[in-house]
Coordinates of C-alpha atoms and ligand atoms in Angstrom, one line a residue:
M1 CA 99.5 80.8 85.8
R2 CA 101.8 78.2 84.2
E3 CA 100.8 75.0 85.9
G4 CA 99.0 73.7 89.0
S5 CA 95.8 72.2 89.9
A6 CA 92.7 73.3 88.1
E7 CA 91.1 74.2 91.3
S8 CA 93.6 76.9 91.9
I9 CA 91.9 79.2 89.4
Q10 CA 88.1 79.9 89.5
T11 CA 86.3 82.2 87.3
L12 CA 83.3 84.1 88.2
S13 CA 80.9 83.5 85.3
G14 CA 79.3 86.5 83.8
S15 CA 81.6 88.9 85.7
Y16 CA 84.1 91.5 84.7
L17 CA 86.2 90.6 87.7
G18 CA 89.4 88.6 87.4
P19 CA 89.7 85.0 88.4
I20 CA 89.8 83.7 92.0
F21 CA 93.0 82.2 93.0
R22 CA 92.8 79.5 95.6
I23 CA 96.3 78.8 97.0
G24 CA 97.6 76.8 99.9
K25 CA 100.0 78.5 102.2
G26 CA 103.6 77.6 101.2
Q27 CA 102.7 77.2 97.5
R28 CA 104.7 79.0 94.8
V29 CA 102.8 81.1 92.5
Q30 CA 103.9 82.1 89.0
V31 CA 101.8 84.4 86.9
R32 CA 102.6 86.3 83.7
L33 CA 100.9 89.7 83.4
K34 CA 100.5 90.7 79.9
N35 CA 99.5 94.3 79.4
E36 CA 97.0 94.7 76.7
L37 CA 95.9 98.1 77.9
P38 CA 96.7 101.3 76.2
D39 CA 98.2 102.4 79.5
P40 CA 100.9 101.3 81.8
T41 CA 99.9 98.8 84.5
I42 CA 101.2 96.5 87.2
I43 CA 99.5 94.2 89.7
H44 CA 99.6 94.5 93.4
W45 CA 98.8 91.5 95.6
H46 CA 96.9 93.2 98.4
G47 CA 97.7 91.8 101.9
L48 CA 100.4 89.4 100.8
S49 CA 103.8 89.5 102.2
I50 CA 106.1 89.2 99.2
P51 CA 109.4 90.7 97.9
E52 CA 109.1 94.3 96.7
E53 CA 109.6 93.5 93.0
M54 CA 106.5 91.2 93.3
D55 CA 104.4 93.8 95.1
G56 CA 103.3 95.9 92.3
H57 CA 105.0 99.1 93.2
P58 CA 104.2 101.7 90.4
R59 CA 107.8 102.0 89.5
Y60 CA 107.5 98.5 88.2
A61 CA 104.6 99.4 85.9
I62 CA 105.0 98.0 82.4
A63 CA 104.3 99.6 79.1
P64 CA 101.5 98.5 76.7
G65 CA 102.4 95.3 75.1
A66 CA 105.0 94.3 77.8
S67 CA 104.8 91.5 80.2
Y68 CA 105.8 91.0 83.8
E69 CA 106.6 87.7 85.4
Y70 CA 105.4 87.2 89.0
D71 CA 107.0 84.3 90.9
F72 CA 106.5 84.2 94.8
Q73 CA 105.8 81.9 97.6
V74 CA 102.7 82.4 99.6
I75 CA 103.7 82.7 103.2
N76 CA 100.6 84.4 104.5
R77 CA 98.2 82.6 106.8
A78 CA 94.8 81.5 105.5
G79 CA 92.6 84.5 104.4
M80 CA 91.1 86.3 101.6
Y81 CA 93.6 88.6 100.0
W82 CA 93.0 90.2 96.6
F83 CA 94.9 91.7 93.6
H84 CA 94.4 94.8 91.6
P85 CA 96.5 97.2 89.4
H86 CA 98.7 99.8 91.0
P87 CA 100.1 102.1 88.2
H88 CA 100.4 105.6 89.7
G89 CA 97.6 107.9 88.8
L90 CA 95.7 105.0 87.1
T91 CA 94.8 102.7 89.8
G92 CA 91.2 104.2 90.2
P93 CA 90.2 103.8 86.6
Q94 CA 91.9 100.4 86.0
V95 CA 90.1 98.9 89.1
Y96 CA 86.9 100.7 88.1
Y97 CA 86.8 99.1 84.6
G98 CA 87.2 95.7 86.1
L99 CA 90.8 94.8 86.9
A100 CA 90.6 93.2 90.4
G101 CA 90.3 89.7 91.7
L102 CA 90.4 87.6 94.8
F103 CA 93.4 85.6 96.2
I104 CA 92.2 83.2 98.8
V105 CA 94.7 81.3 100.8
S106 CA 94.1 78.2 102.9
D107 CA 96.2 76.5 105.5
D108 CA 96.2 73.5 107.9
E109 CA 94.9 75.3 110.8
E110 CA 91.9 76.6 108.9
A111 CA 91.3 73.2 107.4
S112 CA 91.1 71.6 110.8
L113 CA 88.0 73.7 111.7
G114 CA 85.7 72.2 109.2
L115 CA 84.3 75.5 108.0
P116 CA 81.8 75.5 105.2
T117 CA 83.5 74.7 101.9
G118 CA 82.5 74.3 98.2
E119 CA 79.2 76.0 97.5
Y120 CA 79.0 77.0 101.1
D121 CA 82.0 79.2 100.8
L122 CA 80.9 82.3 98.9
P123 CA 83.3 85.1 98.0
L124 CA 81.4 88.3 97.5
V125 CA 83.0 91.4 96.0
I126 CA 81.0 94.6 96.6
Q127 CA 81.5 97.5 94.3
D128 CA 79.6 100.5 93.0
R129 CA 79.5 101.7 89.4
T130 CA 77.6 104.2 87.3
F131 CA 76.2 103.3 83.9
D132 CA 75.2 105.6 81.1
S133 CA 72.2 105.1 78.8
Q134 CA 74.3 102.7 76.6
N135 CA 75.0 100.6 79.8
Q136 CA 78.7 101.7 79.6
M137 CA 80.6 102.4 82.8
V138 CA 81.1 106.1 83.6
Y139 CA 84.0 107.1 85.6
L140 CA 84.5 110.5 87.4
A141 CA 81.8 112.4 85.5
N142 CA 82.1 115.3 87.9
G143 CA 85.8 115.8 87.4
M144 CA 87.8 117.5 90.2
M145 CA 85.0 117.2 92.8
D146 CA 84.6 113.4 92.2
Q147 CA 88.5 113.2 92.5
M148 CA 88.6 115.0 95.9
I149 CA 85.8 112.9 97.3
G150 CA 86.4 109.7 95.5
F151 CA 84.2 108.0 92.9
L152 CA 80.7 107.0 94.1
G153 CA 78.6 105.0 91.7
D154 CA 74.7 104.8 91.9
T155 CA 74.5 101.1 91.2
I156 CA 75.6 98.5 93.7
L157 CA 77.2 95.3 92.2
V158 CA 78.1 92.0 93.9
N159 CA 80.6 89.9 91.9
G160 CA 79.9 92.3 89.0
A161 CA 76.1 91.9 89.0
P162 CA 73.5 94.5 89.9
D163 CA 70.5 93.6 92.0
A164 CA 72.4 90.6 93.2
A165 CA 70.1 87.7 94.3
L166 CA 71.3 84.3 95.4
D167 CA 69.6 81.1 96.4
V168 CA 71.0 79.6 99.4
K169 CA 70.2 76.4 101.3
A170 CA 69.0 76.5 105.0
D171 CA 72.6 75.8 106.1
A172 CA 75.7 77.5 107.4
Y173 CA 77.6 79.6 104.9
R174 CA 80.9 81.3 104.9
L175 CA 80.4 84.7 103.3
R176 CA 83.8 86.3 102.3
L177 CA 83.2 90.0 101.6
L178 CA 85.6 92.4 99.9
N179 CA 84.8 96.0 99.6
G180 CA 86.4 96.4 96.1
S181 CA 84.8 99.9 95.6
N182 CA 86.9 102.8 94.7
S183 CA 85.8 105.1 97.7
R184 CA 82.4 103.9 99.1
I185 CA 82.1 102.8 102.7
Y186 CA 79.5 100.2 103.6
K187 CA 77.6 99.9 106.9
L188 CA 76.7 96.3 106.5
A189 CA 73.7 94.7 108.2
W190 CA 71.1 92.1 107.8
Q191 CA 67.7 93.8 107.0
D192 CA 66.0 92.2 109.9
G193 CA 68.6 93.3 112.5
T194 CA 70.1 89.9 113.0
P195 CA 73.6 90.5 114.3
L196 CA 76.5 89.6 112.0
T197 CA 78.9 86.9 113.1
V198 CA 82.4 87.7 112.0
I199 CA 85.1 85.0 111.7
A200 CA 87.8 86.7 109.8
T201 CA 89.2 90.1 108.7
D202 CA 91.7 91.2 106.2
G203 CA 94.6 88.9 107.3
G204 CA 92.4 85.8 108.1
L205 CA 90.6 84.1 110.9
L206 CA 90.0 85.7 114.3
E207 CA 90.8 84.0 117.5
A208 CA 87.0 83.4 118.0
P209 CA 83.9 84.7 116.3
V210 CA 82.6 88.2 117.3
T211 CA 79.2 89.6 116.6
R212 CA 78.3 93.1 115.5
D213 CA 75.0 94.8 114.8
Y214 CA 76.6 96.2 111.7
I215 CA 80.1 96.1 110.1
T216 CA 81.8 99.1 108.7
L217 CA 83.7 98.1 105.6
A218 CA 86.0 100.6 103.9
P219 CA 87.6 100.1 100.4
G220 CA 90.2 97.4 100.5
E221 CA 89.0 95.8 103.6
R222 CA 87.6 92.2 103.9
V223 CA 85.5 90.6 106.4
E224 CA 84.2 87.0 106.6
L225 CA 80.8 86.1 108.0
W226 CA 79.4 83.0 109.4
A227 CA 75.8 83.0 108.1
D228 CA 73.6 80.2 109.4
F229 CA 70.2 80.1 107.6
S230 CA 69.2 76.7 109.2
G231 CA 66.6 78.4 111.4
R232 CA 65.0 80.0 108.4
T233 CA 61.9 78.8 106.7
A234 CA 62.2 77.7 103.1
G235 CA 61.1 80.6 100.9
S236 CA 62.1 83.3 103.3
Q237 CA 64.4 86.1 102.2
M238 CA 67.4 87.8 103.8
R239 CA 68.8 91.0 102.6
L240 CA 72.3 92.3 103.1
V241 CA 72.0 96.0 103.3
S242 CA 74.0 99.1 103.8
L243 CA 72.5 101.2 106.6
P244 CA 72.4 105.0 106.4
F245 CA 74.9 107.0 108.2
S246 CA 75.7 110.7 108.2
G247 CA 79.1 112.0 108.1
S248 CA 79.1 115.7 108.7
S249 CA 80.5 117.0 112.0
S250 CA 80.6 120.6 111.0
G251 CA 78.7 122.6 108.5
G252 CA 81.2 122.5 105.7
G253 CA 82.3 118.9 106.4
M254 CA 81.1 116.4 103.8
M255 CA 82.0 112.7 104.0
G256 CA 81.8 112.5 100.3
G257 CA 78.7 113.1 98.2
G258 CA 75.9 115.1 99.8
M259 CA 75.4 118.4 98.2
M260 CA 78.9 118.6 96.9
G261 CA 79.2 115.2 95.2
G262 CA 77.7 114.2 91.9
S263 CA 76.5 110.8 92.9
S264 CA 72.8 110.3 93.3
L265 CA 73.8 107.7 95.9
P266 CA 76.1 109.5 98.3
N267 CA 78.4 107.8 100.9
G268 CA 76.1 107.2 103.8
A269 CA 73.0 106.5 101.8
S270 CA 70.9 103.5 102.5
F271 CA 70.5 100.7 100.0
D272 CA 70.3 96.9 99.5
I273 CA 73.4 95.0 98.6
M274 CA 72.1 91.6 97.8
S275 CA 69.2 89.3 98.6
L276 CA 69.4 85.6 99.6
K277 CA 66.4 83.4 99.1
V278 CA 66.6 80.5 101.6
G279 CA 65.7 77.1 100.2
A280 CA 65.6 73.6 101.8
K281 CA 68.1 72.2 104.2
S282 CA 70.6 70.0 102.6
A283 CA 73.8 69.4 104.4
E284 CA 74.6 68.2 107.9
A285 CA 74.5 71.0 110.4
V286 CA 77.9 72.6 110.6
P287 CA 78.5 74.0 114.1
L288 CA 80.1 77.4 114.5
P289 CA 83.5 76.7 116.2
T290 CA 83.8 78.5 119.4
S291 CA 87.6 79.1 118.9
L292 CA 89.0 79.7 115.4
A293 CA 92.8 80.3 115.2
T294 CA 95.9 81.4 117.0
I295 CA 96.9 84.9 116.7
G296 CA 100.4 86.0 118.0
R297 CA 99.5 89.1 119.8
H298 CA 101.9 92.1 119.4
R299 CA 102.5 94.0 122.6
A300 CA 102.9 97.8 122.5
E301 CA 105.7 97.5 125.2
D302 CA 107.8 95.5 122.7
A303 CA 107.5 98.1 120.0
V304 CA 111.0 99.9 119.3
N305 CA 109.2 103.2 119.2
R306 CA 106.8 102.6 122.2
N307 CA 107.3 106.0 123.6
N308 CA 107.2 107.8 120.3
P309 CA 104.9 106.4 117.7
R310 CA 105.7 107.0 114.1
A311 CA 103.2 109.7 113.2
F312 CA 101.4 110.2 110.0
T313 CA 99.1 113.3 109.7
L314 CA 96.4 113.1 107.1
A315 CA 95.3 116.6 106.0
M316 CA 94.0 118.6 103.2
Q317 CA 96.4 121.1 101.6
G318 CA 94.8 123.1 98.9
M319 CA 92.7 120.7 97.0
I320 CA 94.7 117.6 97.8
H321 CA 94.7 115.0 100.6
T322 CA 98.3 114.7 101.9
I323 CA 100.2 112.5 104.3
N324 CA 102.5 114.5 106.6
G325 CA 102.2 117.3 104.2
R326 CA 103.6 115.3 101.3
L327 CA 102.4 113.7 98.1
F328 CA 103.6 110.5 96.3
E329 CA 106.9 110.7 94.6
M330 CA 108.0 107.7 92.7
D331 CA 111.4 107.0 94.3
A332 CA 111.4 109.4 97.3
V333 CA 111.5 108.1 100.8
A334 CA 111.8 110.6 103.6
R335 CA 114.0 110.1 106.7
D336 CA 111.0 109.4 108.8
E337 CA 109.8 106.7 106.4
I338 CA 112.6 104.3 106.9
V339 CA 112.2 101.3 109.3
Q340 CA 114.3 98.3 110.2
L341 CA 113.7 94.8 109.1
G342 CA 112.4 92.8 112.1
D343 CA 111.4 95.8 114.2
L344 CA 108.0 96.0 115.7
E345 CA 106.7 99.6 115.5
I346 CA 103.7 101.7 116.5
W347 CA 102.3 103.6 113.6
E348 CA 99.9 106.4 114.3
F349 CA 97.5 107.7 111.6
A350 CA 95.9 111.0 112.6
N351 CA 93.1 112.3 110.4
L352 CA 93.2 116.0 111.0
E353 CA 91.0 117.0 108.1
G354 CA 88.7 119.8 109.1
G355 CA 90.8 120.6 112.1
E356 CA 94.1 122.4 112.5
G357 CA 95.6 120.6 109.6
G358 CA 92.8 121.3 107.1
M359 CA 93.9 124.7 105.9
G360 CA 92.7 127.0 103.2
M361 CA 89.6 125.3 102.0
G362 CA 87.0 127.5 103.7
M363 CA 83.6 125.9 103.5
M364 CA 85.1 123.4 101.1
N365 CA 87.2 121.9 103.9
M366 CA 86.3 118.2 103.6
E367 CA 86.3 116.0 106.5
M368 CA 86.8 112.7 105.0
P369 CA 87.6 109.2 106.3
H370 CA 90.7 107.6 104.9
P371 CA 91.2 103.8 104.7
M372 CA 94.9 103.5 105.2
H373 CA 96.8 100.6 103.7
I374 CA 100.2 99.4 104.3
H375 CA 101.9 97.2 101.7
G376 CA 103.8 94.1 102.6
V377 CA 102.5 93.6 106.1
Q378 CA 99.6 92.7 108.3
F379 CA 99.1 94.7 111.5
Q380 CA 97.1 94.9 114.6
V381 CA 95.0 97.8 115.7
L382 CA 96.3 99.0 119.1
R383 CA 94.1 102.0 119.9
R384 CA 91.6 104.5 118.6
Q385 CA 91.0 107.9 119.8
I386 CA 88.5 110.4 118.7
T387 CA 89.0 114.2 119.1
R388 CA 86.3 116.1 120.9
G389 CA 83.8 117.6 118.5
Y390 CA 84.1 114.8 116.0
E391 CA 82.2 112.2 117.9
S392 CA 79.0 112.3 115.9
A393 CA 80.3 111.1 112.5
Y394 CA 82.6 108.6 114.3
Q395 CA 79.9 107.0 116.3
A396 CA 77.7 106.5 113.2
L397 CA 80.3 103.9 112.1
S398 CA 82.6 103.0 115.0
A399 CA 80.6 100.1 116.4
G400 CA 81.2 98.3 113.1
F401 CA 84.9 98.2 113.3
V402 CA 86.4 94.8 113.7
D403 CA 89.8 95.3 115.1
D404 CA 90.2 91.9 116.7
G405 CA 92.5 90.3 114.2
W406 CA 95.1 90.9 111.5
K407 CA 94.5 93.9 109.2
D408 CA 96.2 95.5 106.3
T409 CA 93.8 98.4 105.8
V410 CA 92.3 100.4 108.6
L411 CA 89.7 103.2 108.4
V412 CA 90.7 106.4 110.0
M413 CA 87.8 108.7 110.6
P414 CA 87.8 112.5 110.6
G415 CA 89.3 113.7 113.9
E416 CA 90.5 110.2 114.7
K417 CA 94.0 108.8 115.7
V418 CA 94.5 105.2 115.0
Q419 CA 97.5 103.4 116.2
V420 CA 98.5 100.1 114.8
L421 CA 101.3 97.6 115.8
V422 CA 103.2 96.4 112.8
R423 CA 106.3 94.2 112.5
F424 CA 108.4 94.5 109.3
E425 CA 109.0 90.8 109.3
K426 CA 110.1 89.2 106.2
Y427 CA 111.5 91.2 103.3
A428 CA 113.6 94.4 103.1
G429 CA 112.7 96.9 100.3
T430 CA 110.7 99.9 99.3
Y431 CA 106.9 99.4 99.8
L432 CA 103.9 101.7 99.7
Y433 CA 101.5 103.0 102.3
H434 CA 98.6 105.0 101.1
C435 CA 94.9 105.8 101.3
H436 CA 92.7 103.1 99.7
N437 CA 90.2 105.6 98.5
L438 CA 91.6 105.0 95.0
E439 CA 91.0 108.6 93.9
H440 CA 92.9 110.0 96.8
G441 CA 95.7 107.5 96.2
D442 CA 95.8 108.5 92.5
A443 CA 95.9 112.1 93.5
G444 CA 99.0 111.5 95.6
M445 CA 97.8 110.4 99.0
M446 CA 100.4 107.7 98.9
R447 CA 104.1 107.4 100.0
N448 CA 107.0 105.0 99.9
Y449 CA 108.4 103.5 103.1
K450 CA 111.6 101.6 103.2
I451 CA 112.3 98.4 105.2
E452 CA 116.2 98.4 105.6
S453 CA 118.1 95.2 106.5
Ligands
LIG1 CU1 91.7 109.1 101.6

C-alpha cells in the first residue's frame, strides 16, 4: 500500500498470514504485489466486486521478480472479505504455505449499529496444516489421493497458531471467522451446546441475527458471530469445536479422508478449534441489535432465466472433478458461460458425484461436497434440493448452512442441487467460477465465465 492511515493495515503478530486490510466502503486501494516466489503468482480479492484485471485471474499471473499494481475502489458493503493467490495449478500450495489475508470493509450502515470494535472485534482464520518432525509444513504427502480429496492437515491453526487459546473479557464480542483451509469443512459449535448467534456471512451483515446449533463452514466461506460472555463467570472456559459428521451415503462414497485419505484427521473428525478463557467484565454492556442491515432481496421471478436456470453439473470423470464435463482452460469461455451485464440470473449447481454423473470410478467413486465460488459477485441462495438416497450425509451438515444473506461461496453437497440468484451488476469482463476446495480447483475444477456489456 502506498499511503493511507496506519489503521488500514494490521499485522497478526507471530503469524504467517498476510496483513489485515481495514478499508472503508468507497475508498481507493493501491497495492503493489511483488513476486519474490520461485513460481508465478497473482492475488485474488475474494468477494470484492472489482474490474477483471484487478481480480487476480490466473492469466494475469506474474513471473518471479515481477510486480503487479492493484488500484481499485472498494464498492462492496461492510463485510469480511479476503485475499489469496490464484495462479493456475498453484493456488493450493501458495495458500497452504501462508499467502492469505483478510480484507475487512466497513460502512456507515454498519457503524450506526454500535457493534463491538477494537479488541472486541476478533478476526479468526481457521486452517489445518501438517508438520513434519522438523516442524516444517508438509503439503500433499499422499500424492494423487490427496489431490482428489483435497489437503487435510492434522493440526488446526487459528490465525496461524496451533492450540489457540484466547483471553476474553466477560463482554460481547464480534468473532469473524474465515475458513481459510484448503479443503476441510468445519461443523462449528460451542462445546457446551450454547447456540451460535450469526450476524454476518460472506458478503456482510444479515438483516437480523439468526441462531444455529452448529454452523457448517466450507473453504472460502466466512461467518460472523455475536459472542456474549457477560453471563459467564470469571475463569470459565469456552471452546469452539468442530463436531463430528459422517459423510458416506454409499459404501464407496468418502467425503474426504476416511480409509482412503492420508490424514489422521479426516474430514468429519471431531476436534477443538480454540479455547476462550473468560475474565472479568470491563466494558459497558453492548446489546445485540435486533435488526442489522438492509438486504435488497433478489426475486426469482425477476431473473432473466427464471424458467431455465443456468445449470452446472459437478461430476467425476476419470480421476478429476469437472464442471459440465469440462476442466479449466486459461482463455476458453463456452457459449453457456456468457452472461449479460446487469442481468439477474438463476445459477444451479448440481452435485452428481456418486450418481449418474459419477462414472468409471468403481468403488473409488467419491462423493464429495464442493464449495462453489463465483468471482466478482455476491449472490443469494434461492433453493436447496437433495436427491433421495443422499439425505444422511446432507442432514449431518444442512442445519448449519446460513443462507440468509449475501454469499460468494456456497457448499454443494453430494446429491444436492443449489440454486443461487446472482446479478452481474458492475463490471463486464472474464471472471472465474470454481470449486474452493483448492486442490480441486488446481486440478481443473474451475472455469471462466464472461460478463458481456
Ligand atoms: Cu470440489
